[in-house]
């Protein structure tokens, strides 16, 4: 087959998955989960189409769009893009999805070039993407610019290297058995709370965020892209306020998802200075995802990371007793957070490579 046999068209975002034009978006969700399964055997790393739809429909804070590659009318690959909506934003995040059955047919390259062309048209000059990898069991490995972590090459990582992308960072994907003895978490929480002292107070809630907490929560959410270890990835600073938190809450609780937040308030200032989020889909027996976890830079060293993680895990066992495992990603150079995870029982199951290129 030749490139002339390949057509690439925009992905339609339906008003509902019951609409007559929803087939491609449903296929997008299925393809994303298939690729996760083929790459690392973990399809649940990707949300379903129903879980993604609300974020794609709301363009207030991030624009999501995609392109569909077809041959002879059959979908053979897709690429999705995400654009932050701040006026100063320069980055375009993208995800090339090509199943193993079509890996050697030039489809991934065509979709990569399509993504770069779209980014140029929108005035973005920094391309960013992530690749999934199984644990390295060979001497043939890729080393990121940070020097932390190792990943084996894949067809997609080879393509990215060939097109001038640099491997900036490696992230570890870890899982925790939620049905394990909670005594470890209870003791860690008690010790960390005593160490932190009375200047720090624990808060918990389920989305939607209570109105009185939205502004404070916005402040700490804005710091995830600036305070979390990211190597040389050029993440755009985000502008957050109470209204953006409320919009995010709607998106994250769409399709029957449940999200629990554990946070720490600095009592002398009233500021929220640490948080942890756990999310599960409508199938409460499915995988739990740990979303953002952050301790503000100036409040590190008080074991607040342990507090928010343990408090949320213990509460989660009561809220969602059916879910058996939680998945999280952390930068390999983020030893303080990895130390906490390992002490609580998290074990590595896969890895992600963070790639970047200026166009």
JSON list of N, CA and C in Angstrom, two decimals, residues 75-141:
[
{"chain": "A", "resi": 75, "resn": "UNK", "atom": "N", "xyz": [-10.68, 2.25, 9.87]},
{"chain": "A", "resi": 75, "resn": "UNK", "atom": "CA", "xyz": [-9.81, 3.06, 10.73]},
{"chain": "A", "resi": 75, "resn": "UNK", "atom": "C", "xyz": [-8.53, 2.27, 11.02]},
{"chain": "A", "resi": 76, "resn": "UNK", "atom": "N", "xyz": [-7.39, 2.87, 10.71]},
{"chain": "A", "resi": 76, "resn": "UNK", "atom": "CA", "xyz": [-6.10, 2.21, 10.92]},
{"chain": "A", "resi": 76, "resn": "UNK", "atom": "C", "xyz": [-5.21, 2.97, 11.89]},
{"chain": "A", "resi": 77, "resn": "UNK", "atom": "N", "xyz": [-5.68, 4.11, 12.40]},
{"chain": "A", "resi": 77, "resn": "UNK", "atom": "CA", "xyz": [-4.91, 4.88, 13.35]},
{"chain": "A", "resi": 77, "resn": "UNK", "atom": "C", "xyz": [-5.57, 6.22, 13.61]},
{"chain": "A", "resi": 78, "resn": "UNK", "atom": "N", "xyz": [-5.13, 6.87, 14.68]},
{"chain": "A", "resi": 78, "resn": "UNK", "atom": "CA", "xyz": [-5.63, 8.20, 15.03]},
{"chain": "A", "resi": 78, "resn": "UNK", "atom": "C", "xyz": [-4.51, 8.97, 15.72]},
{"chain": "A", "resi": 79, "resn": "UNK", "atom": "N", "xyz": [-4.68, 10.28, 15.75]},
{"chain": "A", "resi": 79, "resn": "UNK", "atom": "CA", "xyz": [-3.82, 11.12, 16.57]},
{"chain": "A", "resi": 79, "resn": "UNK", "atom": "C", "xyz": [-4.71, 12.13, 17.27]},
{"chain": "A", "resi": 80, "resn": "UNK", "atom": "N", "xyz": [-4.47, 12.32, 18.56]},
{"chain": "A", "resi": 80, "resn": "UNK", "atom": "CA", "xyz": [-5.20, 13.33, 19.32]},
{"chain": "A", "resi": 80, "resn": "UNK", "atom": "C", "xyz": [-4.24, 14.42, 19.74]},
{"chain": "A", "resi": 81, "resn": "UNK", "atom": "N", "xyz": [-4.76, 15.65, 19.87]},
{"chain": "A", "resi": 81, "resn": "UNK", "atom": "CA", "xyz": [-3.96, 16.79, 20.29]},
{"chain": "A", "resi": 81, "resn": "UNK", "atom": "C", "xyz": [-4.68, 17.55, 21.38]},
{"chain": "A", "resi": 82, "resn": "UNK", "atom": "N", "xyz": [-3.90, 18.18, 22.24]},
{"chain": "A", "resi": 82, "resn": "UNK", "atom": "CA", "xyz": [-4.44, 19.00, 23.32]},
{"chain": "A", "resi": 82, "resn": "UNK", "atom": "C", "xyz": [-3.69, 20.32, 23.35]},
{"chain": "A", "resi": 83, "resn": "UNK", "atom": "N", "xyz": [-4.45, 21.41, 23.38]},
{"chain": "A", "resi": 83, "resn": "UNK", "atom": "CA", "xyz": [-3.86, 22.75, 23.38]},
{"chain": "A", "resi": 83, "resn": "UNK", "atom": "C", "xyz": [-4.37, 23.53, 24.60]},
{"chain": "A", "resi": 84, "resn": "UNK", "atom": "N", "xyz": [-3.46, 23.93, 25.48]},
{"chain": "A", "resi": 84, "resn": "UNK", "atom": "CA", "xyz": [-3.83, 24.82, 26.57]},
{"chain": "A", "resi": 84, "resn": "UNK", "atom": "C", "xyz": [-4.36, 26.12, 25.98]},
{"chain": "A", "resi": 85, "resn": "UNK", "atom": "N", "xyz": [-5.34, 26.73, 26.62]},
{"chain": "A", "resi": 85, "resn": "UNK", "atom": "CA", "xyz": [-6.00, 27.90, 26.06]},
{"chain": "A", "resi": 85, "resn": "UNK", "atom": "C", "xyz": [-5.47, 29.23, 26.58]},
{"chain": "A", "resi": 86, "resn": "UNK", "atom": "N", "xyz": [-4.45, 29.20, 27.46]},
{"chain": "A", "resi": 86, "resn": "UNK", "atom": "CA", "xyz": [-3.86, 30.47, 27.89]},
{"chain": "A", "resi": 86, "resn": "UNK", "atom": "C", "xyz": [-3.24, 31.19, 26.70]},
{"chain": "A", "resi": 87, "resn": "UNK", "atom": "N", "xyz": [-3.30, 32.50, 26.69]},
{"chain": "A", "resi": 87, "resn": "UNK", "atom": "CA", "xyz": [-2.81, 33.28, 25.55]},
{"chain": "A", "resi": 87, "resn": "UNK", "atom": "C", "xyz": [-1.32, 33.06, 25.30]},
{"chain": "A", "resi": 88, "resn": "UNK", "atom": "N", "xyz": [-0.56, 32.80, 26.35]},
{"chain": "A", "resi": 88, "resn": "UNK", "atom": "CA", "xyz": [0.89, 32.66, 26.21]},
{"chain": "A", "resi": 88, "resn": "UNK", "atom": "C", "xyz": [1.30, 31.24, 25.82]},
{"chain": "A", "resi": 89, "resn": "UNK", "atom": "N", "xyz": [0.35, 30.31, 25.74]},
{"chain": "A", "resi": 89, "resn": "UNK", "atom": "CA", "xyz": [0.69, 28.89, 25.55]},
{"chain": "A", "resi": 89, "resn": "UNK", "atom": "C", "xyz": [1.39, 28.66, 24.21]},
{"chain": "A", "resi": 90, "resn": "UNK", "atom": "N", "xyz": [2.45, 27.85, 24.25]},
{"chain": "A", "resi": 90, "resn": "UNK", "atom": "CA", "xyz": [3.22, 27.55, 23.04]},
{"chain": "A", "resi": 90, "resn": "UNK", "atom": "C", "xyz": [3.30, 26.05, 22.75]},
{"chain": "A", "resi": 91, "resn": "UNK", "atom": "N", "xyz": [2.84, 25.22, 23.66]},
{"chain": "A", "resi": 91, "resn": "UNK", "atom": "CA", "xyz": [3.01, 23.78, 23.50]},
{"chain": "A", "resi": 91, "resn": "UNK", "atom": "C", "xyz": [1.77, 23.12, 22.91]},
{"chain": "A", "resi": 92, "resn": "UNK", "atom": "N", "xyz": [2.01, 22.01, 22.22]},
{"chain": "A", "resi": 92, "resn": "UNK", "atom": "CA", "xyz": [0.95, 21.14, 21.73]},
{"chain": "A", "resi": 92, "resn": "UNK", "atom": "C", "xyz": [1.27, 19.73, 22.20]},
{"chain": "A", "resi": 93, "resn": "UNK", "atom": "N", "xyz": [0.36, 19.14, 22.97]},
{"chain": "A", "resi": 93, "resn": "UNK", "atom": "CA", "xyz": [0.53, 17.76, 23.41]},
{"chain": "A", "resi": 93, "resn": "UNK", "atom": "C", "xyz": [-0.25, 16.85, 22.46]},
{"chain": "A", "resi": 94, "resn": "UNK", "atom": "N", "xyz": [0.36, 15.72, 22.09]},
{"chain": "A", "resi": 94, "resn": "UNK", "atom": "CA", "xyz": [-0.31, 14.84, 21.13]},
{"chain": "A", "resi": 94, "resn": "UNK", "atom": "C", "xyz": [-0.06, 13.39, 21.48]},
{"chain": "A", "resi": 95, "resn": "UNK", "atom": "N", "xyz": [-0.89, 12.52, 20.90]},
{"chain": "A", "resi": 95, "resn": "UNK", "atom": "CA", "xyz": [-0.80, 11.08, 21.17]},
{"chain": "A", "resi": 95, "resn": "UNK", "atom": "C", "xyz": [-1.10, 10.34, 19.87]},
{"chain": "A", "resi": 96, "resn": "UNK", "atom": "N", "xyz": [-0.10, 9.68, 19.32]},
{"chain": "A", "resi": 96, "resn": "UNK", "atom": "CA", "xyz": [-0.27, 8.88, 18.10]},
{"chain": "A", "resi": 96, "resn": "UNK", "atom": "C", "xyz": [-0.72, 7.48, 18.48]},
{"chain": "A", "resi": 97, "resn": "UNK", "atom": "N", "xyz": [-1.82, 7.05, 17.89]},
{"chain": "A", "resi": 97, "resn": "UNK", "atom": "CA", "xyz": [-2.41, 5.75, 18.20]},
{"chain": "A", "resi": 97, "resn": "UNK", "atom": "C", "xyz": [-2.51, 4.90, 16.93]},
{"chain": "A", "resi": 98, "resn": "UNK", "atom": "N", "xyz": [-1.63, 3.92, 16.84]},
{"chain": "A", "resi": 98, "resn": "UNK", "atom": "CA", "xyz": [-1.65, 3.00, 15.71]},
{"chain": "A", "resi": 98, "resn": "UNK", "atom": "C", "xyz": [-1.55, 1.58, 16.26]},
{"chain": "A", "resi": 99, "resn": "UNK", "atom": "N", "xyz": [-2.51, 0.72, 15.99]},
{"chain": "A", "resi": 99, "resn": "UNK", "atom": "CA", "xyz": [-2.45, -0.64, 16.53]},
{"chain": "A", "resi": 99, "resn": "UNK", "atom": "C", "xyz": [-1.34, -1.44, 15.88]},
{"chain": "A", "resi": 100, "resn": "UNK", "atom": "N", "xyz": [-0.93, -2.50, 16.55]},
{"chain": "A", "resi": 100, "resn": "UNK", "atom": "CA", "xyz": [0.19, -3.31, 16.07]},
{"chain": "A", "resi": 100, "resn": "UNK", "atom": "C", "xyz": [-0.04, -3.85, 14.67]},
{"chain": "A", "resi": 101, "resn": "UNK", "atom": "N", "xyz": [-1.27, -4.12, 14.31]},
{"chain": "A", "resi": 101, "resn": "UNK", "atom": "CA", "xyz": [-1.56, -4.68, 13.00]},
{"chain": "A", "resi": 101, "resn": "UNK", "atom": "C", "xyz": [-1.18, -3.74, 11.87]},
{"chain": "A", "resi": 102, "resn": "UNK", "atom": "N", "xyz": [-1.03, -2.45, 12.14]},
{"chain": "A", "resi": 102, "resn": "UNK", "atom": "CA", "xyz": [-0.70, -1.47, 11.10]},
{"chain": "A", "resi": 102, "resn": "UNK", "atom": "C", "xyz": [0.58, -0.70, 11.41]},
{"chain": "A", "resi": 103, "resn": "UNK", "atom": "N", "xyz": [1.43, -1.28, 12.25]},
{"chain": "A", "resi": 103, "resn": "UNK", "atom": "CA", "xyz": [2.61, -0.56, 12.73]},
{"chain": "A", "resi": 103, "resn": "UNK", "atom": "C", "xyz": [3.65, -0.30, 11.65]},
{"chain": "A", "resi": 104, "resn": "UNK", "atom": "N", "xyz": [3.68, -1.09, 10.60]},
{"chain": "A", "resi": 104, "resn": "UNK", "atom": "CA", "xyz": [4.75, -0.96, 9.60]},
{"chain": "A", "resi": 104, "resn": "UNK", "atom": "C", "xyz": [4.27, -0.38, 8.28]},
{"chain": "A", "resi": 105, "resn": "UNK", "atom": "N", "xyz": [3.17, 0.35, 8.31]},
{"chain": "A", "resi": 105, "resn": "UNK", "atom": "CA", "xyz": [2.59, 0.82, 7.06]},
{"chain": "A", "resi": 105, "resn": "UNK", "atom": "C", "xyz": [2.69, 2.34, 6.86]},
{"chain": "A", "resi": 106, "resn": "UNK", "atom": "N", "xyz": [3.54, 3.02, 7.64]},
{"chain": "A", "resi": 106, "resn": "UNK", "atom": "CA", "xyz": [3.73, 4.45, 7.47]},
{"chain": "A", "resi": 106, "resn": "UNK", "atom": "C", "xyz": [2.62, 5.30, 8.07]},
{"chain": "A", "resi": 107, "resn": "UNK", "atom": "N", "xyz": [1.68, 4.68, 8.76]},
{"chain": "A", "resi": 107, "resn": "UNK", "atom": "CA", "xyz": [0.54, 5.41, 9.29]},
{"chain": "A", "resi": 107, "resn": "UNK", "atom": "C", "xyz": [0.96, 6.32, 10.44]},
{"chain": "A", "resi": 108, "resn": "UNK", "atom": "N", "xyz": [1.79, 5.81, 11.35]},
{"chain": "A", "resi": 108, "resn": "UNK", "atom": "CA", "xyz": [2.22, 6.61, 12.49]},
{"chain": "A", "resi": 108, "resn": "UNK", "atom": "C", "xyz": [2.97, 7.86, 12.03]},
{"chain": "A", "resi": 109, "resn": "UNK", "atom": "N", "xyz": [3.82, 7.72, 11.01]},
{"chain": "A", "resi": 109, "resn": "UNK", "atom": "CA", "xyz": [4.55, 8.87, 10.50]},
{"chain": "A", "resi": 109, "resn": "UNK", "atom": "C", "xyz": [3.59, 9.90, 9.91]},
{"chain": "A", "resi": 110, "resn": "UNK", "atom": "N", "xyz": [2.61, 9.45, 9.15]},
{"chain": "A", "resi": 110, "resn": "UNK", "atom": "CA", "xyz": [1.65, 10.37, 8.55]},
{"chain": "A", "resi": 110, "resn": "UNK", "atom": "C", "xyz": [0.86, 11.11, 9.62]},
{"chain": "A", "resi": 111, "resn": "UNK", "atom": "N", "xyz": [0.49, 10.42, 10.68]},
{"chain": "A", "resi": 111, "resn": "UNK", "atom": "CA", "xyz": [-0.25, 11.06, 11.76]},
{"chain": "A", "resi": 111, "resn": "UNK", "atom": "C", "xyz": [0.64, 12.02, 12.55]},
{"chain": "A", "resi": 112, "resn": "UNK", "atom": "N", "xyz": [1.90, 11.67, 12.74]},
{"chain": "A", "resi": 112, "resn": "UNK", "atom": "CA", "xyz": [2.84, 12.57, 13.41]},
{"chain": "A", "resi": 112, "resn": "UNK", "atom": "C", "xyz": [2.98, 13.87, 12.64]},
{"chain": "A", "resi": 113, "resn": "UNK", "atom": "N", "xyz": [3.16, 13.77, 11.33]},
{"chain": "A", "resi": 113, "resn": "UNK", "atom": "CA", "xyz": [3.29, 14.98, 10.50]},
{"chain": "A", "resi": 113, "resn": "UNK", "atom": "C", "xyz": [2.01, 15.78, 10.50]},
{"chain": "A", "resi": 114, "resn": "UNK", "atom": "N", "xyz": [0.87, 15.09, 10.54]},
{"chain": "A", "resi": 114, "resn": "UNK", "atom": "CA", "xyz": [-0.43, 15.77, 10.61]},
{"chain": "A", "resi": 114, "resn": "UNK", "atom": "C", "xyz": [-0.51, 16.59, 11.90]},
{"chain": "A", "resi": 115, "resn": "UNK", "atom": "N", "xyz": [-0.08, 16.01, 13.01]},
{"chain": "A", "resi": 115, "resn": "UNK", "atom": "CA", "xyz": [-0.11, 16.71, 14.30]},
{"chain": "A", "resi": 115, "resn": "UNK", "atom": "C", "xyz": [0.80, 17.95, 14.26]},
{"chain": "A", "resi": 116, "resn": "UNK", "atom": "N", "xyz": [2.00, 17.81, 13.70]},
{"chain": "A", "resi": 116, "resn": "UNK", "atom": "CA", "xyz": [2.91, 18.94, 13.63]},
{"chain": "A", "resi": 116, "resn": "UNK", "atom": "C", "xyz": [2.34, 20.05, 12.75]},
{"chain": "A", "resi": 117, "resn": "UNK", "atom": "N", "xyz": [1.71, 19.68, 11.63]},
{"chain": "A", "resi": 117, "resn": "UNK", "atom": "CA", "xyz": [1.11, 20.69, 10.76]},
{"chain": "A", "resi": 117, "resn": "UNK", "atom": "C", "xyz": [-0.01, 21.45, 11.48]},
{"chain": "A", "resi": 118, "resn": "UNK", "atom": "N", "xyz": [-0.83, 20.73, 12.24]},
{"chain": "A", "resi": 118, "resn": "UNK", "atom": "CA", "xyz": [-1.91, 21.39, 12.95]},
{"chain": "A", "resi": 118, "resn": "UNK", "atom": "C", "xyz": [-1.35, 22.34, 14.00]},
{"chain": "A", "resi": 119, "resn": "UNK", "atom": "N", "xyz": [-0.30, 21.91, 14.70]},
{"chain": "A", "resi": 119, "resn": "UNK", "atom": "CA", "xyz": [0.31, 22.77, 15.71]},
{"chain": "A", "resi": 119, "resn": "UNK", "atom": "C", "xyz": [0.87, 24.05, 15.09]},
{"chain": "A", "resi": 120, "resn": "UNK", "atom": "N", "xyz": [1.52, 23.93, 13.95]},
{"chain": "A", "resi": 120, "resn": "UNK", "atom": "CA", "xyz": [2.06, 25.11, 13.28]},
{"chain": "A", "resi": 120, "resn": "UNK", "atom": "C", "xyz": [0.94, 26.08, 12.90]},
{"chain": "A", "resi": 121, "resn": "UNK", "atom": "N", "xyz": [-0.16, 25.54, 12.39]},
{"chain": "A", "resi": 121, "resn": "UNK", "atom": "CA", "xyz": [-1.28, 26.41, 12.01]},
{"chain": "A", "resi": 121, "resn": "UNK", "atom": "C", "xyz": [-1.84, 27.16, 13.21]},
{"chain": "A", "resi": 122, "resn": "UNK", "atom": "N", "xyz": [-1.71, 26.60, 14.37]},
{"chain": "A", "resi": 122, "resn": "UNK", "atom": "CA", "xyz": [-2.23, 27.24, 15.59]},
{"chain": "A", "resi": 122, "resn": "UNK", "atom": "C", "xyz": [-1.17, 28.04, 16.33]},
{"chain": "A", "resi": 123, "resn": "UNK", "atom": "N", "xyz": [-0.01, 28.21, 15.71]},
{"chain": "A", "resi": 123, "resn": "UNK", "atom": "CA", "xyz": [1.03, 29.04, 16.30]},
{"chain": "A", "resi": 123, "resn": "UNK", "atom": "C", "xyz": [1.78, 28.41, 17.45]},
{"chain": "A", "resi": 124, "resn": "UNK", "atom": "N", "xyz": [1.75, 27.08, 17.55]},
{"chain": "A", "resi": 124, "resn": "UNK", "atom": "CA", "xyz": [2.49, 26.40, 18.61]},
{"chain": "A", "resi": 124, "resn": "UNK", "atom": "C", "xyz": [3.82, 25.90, 18.05]},
{"chain": "A", "resi": 125, "resn": "UNK", "atom": "N", "xyz": [4.87, 26.00, 18.86]},
{"chain": "A", "resi": 125, "resn": "UNK", "atom": "CA", "xyz": [6.19, 25.59, 18.36]},
{"chain": "A", "resi": 125, "resn": "UNK", "atom": "C", "xyz": [6.88, 24.56, 19.26]},
{"chain": "A", "resi": 126, "resn": "UNK", "atom": "N", "xyz": [6.18, 24.03, 20.25]},
{"chain": "A", "resi": 126, "resn": "UNK", "atom": "CA", "xyz": [6.74, 22.98, 21.10]},
{"chain": "A", "resi": 126, "resn": "UNK", "atom": "C", "xyz": [5.80, 21.78, 21.05]},
{"chain": "A", "resi": 127, "resn": "UNK", "atom": "N", "xyz": [6.33, 20.66, 20.56]},
{"chain": "A", "resi": 127, "resn": "UNK", "atom": "CA", "xyz": [5.54, 19.43, 20.48]},
{"chain": "A", "resi": 127, "resn": "UNK", "atom": "C", "xyz": [5.93, 18.51, 21.63]},
{"chain": "A", "resi": 128, "resn": "UNK", "atom": "N", "xyz": [4.93, 17.92, 22.29]},
{"chain": "A", "resi": 128, "resn": "UNK", "atom": "CA", "xyz": [5.19, 17.04, 23.43]},
{"chain": "A", "resi": 128, "resn": "UNK", "atom": "C", "xyz": [4.31, 15.80, 23.35]},
{"chain": "A", "resi": 129, "resn": "UNK", "atom": "N", "xyz": [4.91, 14.64, 23.64]},
{"chain": "A", "resi": 129, "resn": "UNK", "atom": "CA", "xyz": [4.15, 13.40, 23.63]},
{"chain": "A", "resi": 129, "resn": "UNK", "atom": "C", "xyz": [4.78, 12.41, 24.59]},
{"chain": "A", "resi": 130, "resn": "UNK", "atom": "N", "xyz": [4.03, 11.34, 24.90]},
{"chain": "A", "resi": 130, "resn": "UNK", "atom": "CA", "xyz": [4.50, 10.32, 25.83]},
{"chain": "A", "resi": 130, "resn": "UNK", "atom": "C", "xyz": [4.35, 8.95, 25.18]},
{"chain": "A", "resi": 131, "resn": "UNK", "atom": "N", "xyz": [5.35, 8.10, 25.37]},
{"chain": "A", "resi": 131, "resn": "UNK", "atom": "CA", "xyz": [5.30, 6.73, 24.87]},
{"chain": "A", "resi": 131, "resn": "UNK", "atom": "C", "xyz": [5.26, 5.77, 26.05]},
{"chain": "A", "resi": 132, "resn": "UNK", "atom": "N", "xyz": [4.60, 4.62, 25.86]},
{"chain": "A", "resi": 132, "resn": "UNK", "atom": "CA", "xyz": [4.49, 3.61, 26.90]},
{"chain": "A", "resi": 132, "resn": "UNK", "atom": "C", "xyz": [5.50, 2.50, 26.68]},
{"chain": "A", "resi": 133, "resn": "UNK", "atom": "N", "xyz": [6.03, 1.97, 27.77]},
{"chain": "A", "resi": 133, "resn": "UNK", "atom": "CA", "xyz": [7.08, 0.95, 27.69]},
{"chain": "A", "resi": 133, "resn": "UNK", "atom": "C", "xyz": [6.93, -0.07, 28.81]},
{"chain": "A", "resi": 134, "resn": "UNK", "atom": "N", "xyz": [7.23, -1.31, 28.47]},
{"chain": "A", "resi": 134, "resn": "UNK", "atom": "CA", "xyz": [7.34, -2.35, 29.49]},
{"chain": "A", "resi": 134, "resn": "UNK", "atom": "C", "xyz": [8.68, -2.18, 30.21]},
{"chain": "A", "resi": 135, "resn": "UNK", "atom": "N", "xyz": [8.85, -2.78, 31.38]},
{"chain": "A", "resi": 135, "resn": "UNK", "atom": "CA", "xyz": [10.15, -2.71, 32.06]},
{"chain": "A", "resi": 135, "resn": "UNK", "atom": "C", "xyz": [11.28, -3.20, 31.17]},
{"chain": "A", "resi": 136, "resn": "UNK", "atom": "N", "xyz": [12.41, -2.54, 31.21]},
{"chain": "A", "resi": 136, "resn": "UNK", "atom": "CA", "xyz": [13.55, -2.91, 30.37]},
{"chain": "A", "resi": 136, "resn": "UNK", "atom": "C", "xyz": [14.18, -4.20, 30.86]},
{"chain": "A", "resi": 137, "resn": "UNK", "atom": "N", "xyz": [14.32, -5.18, 29.97]},
{"chain": "A", "resi": 137, "resn": "UNK", "atom": "CA", "xyz": [14.99, -6.43, 30.32]},
{"chain": "A", "resi": 137, "resn": "UNK", "atom": "C", "xyz": [16.08, -6.75, 29.31]},
{"chain": "A", "resi": 138, "resn": "UNK", "atom": "N", "xyz": [16.65, -5.70, 28.74]},
{"chain": "A", "resi": 138, "resn": "UNK", "atom": "CA", "xyz": [17.69, -5.84, 27.74]},
{"chain": "A", "resi": 138, "resn": "UNK", "atom": "C", "xyz": [18.68, -4.70, 27.90]},
{"chain": "A", "resi": 139, "resn": "UNK", "atom": "N", "xyz": [19.85, -4.85, 27.32]},
{"chain": "A", "resi": 139, "resn": "UNK", "atom": "CA", "xyz": [20.85, -3.79, 27.37]},
{"chain": "A", "resi": 139, "resn": "UNK", "atom": "C", "xyz": [20.54, -2.67, 26.38]},
{"chain": "A", "resi": 140, "resn": "UNK", "atom": "N", "xyz": [19.62, -2.93, 25.46]},
{"chain": "A", "resi": 140, "resn": "UNK", "atom": "CA", "xyz": [19.23, -1.92, 24.47]},
{"chain": "A", "resi": 140, "resn": "UNK", "atom": "C", "xyz": [18.18, -1.01, 25.10]},
{"chain": "A", "resi": 141, "resn": "UNK", "atom": "N", "xyz": [18.63, 0.11, 25.69]},
{"chain": "A", "resi": 141, "resn": "UNK", "atom": "CA", "xyz": [17.72, 0.99, 26.40]},
{"chain": "A", "resi": 141, "resn": "UNK", "atom": "C", "xyz": [17.93, 2.44, 25.97]}
]
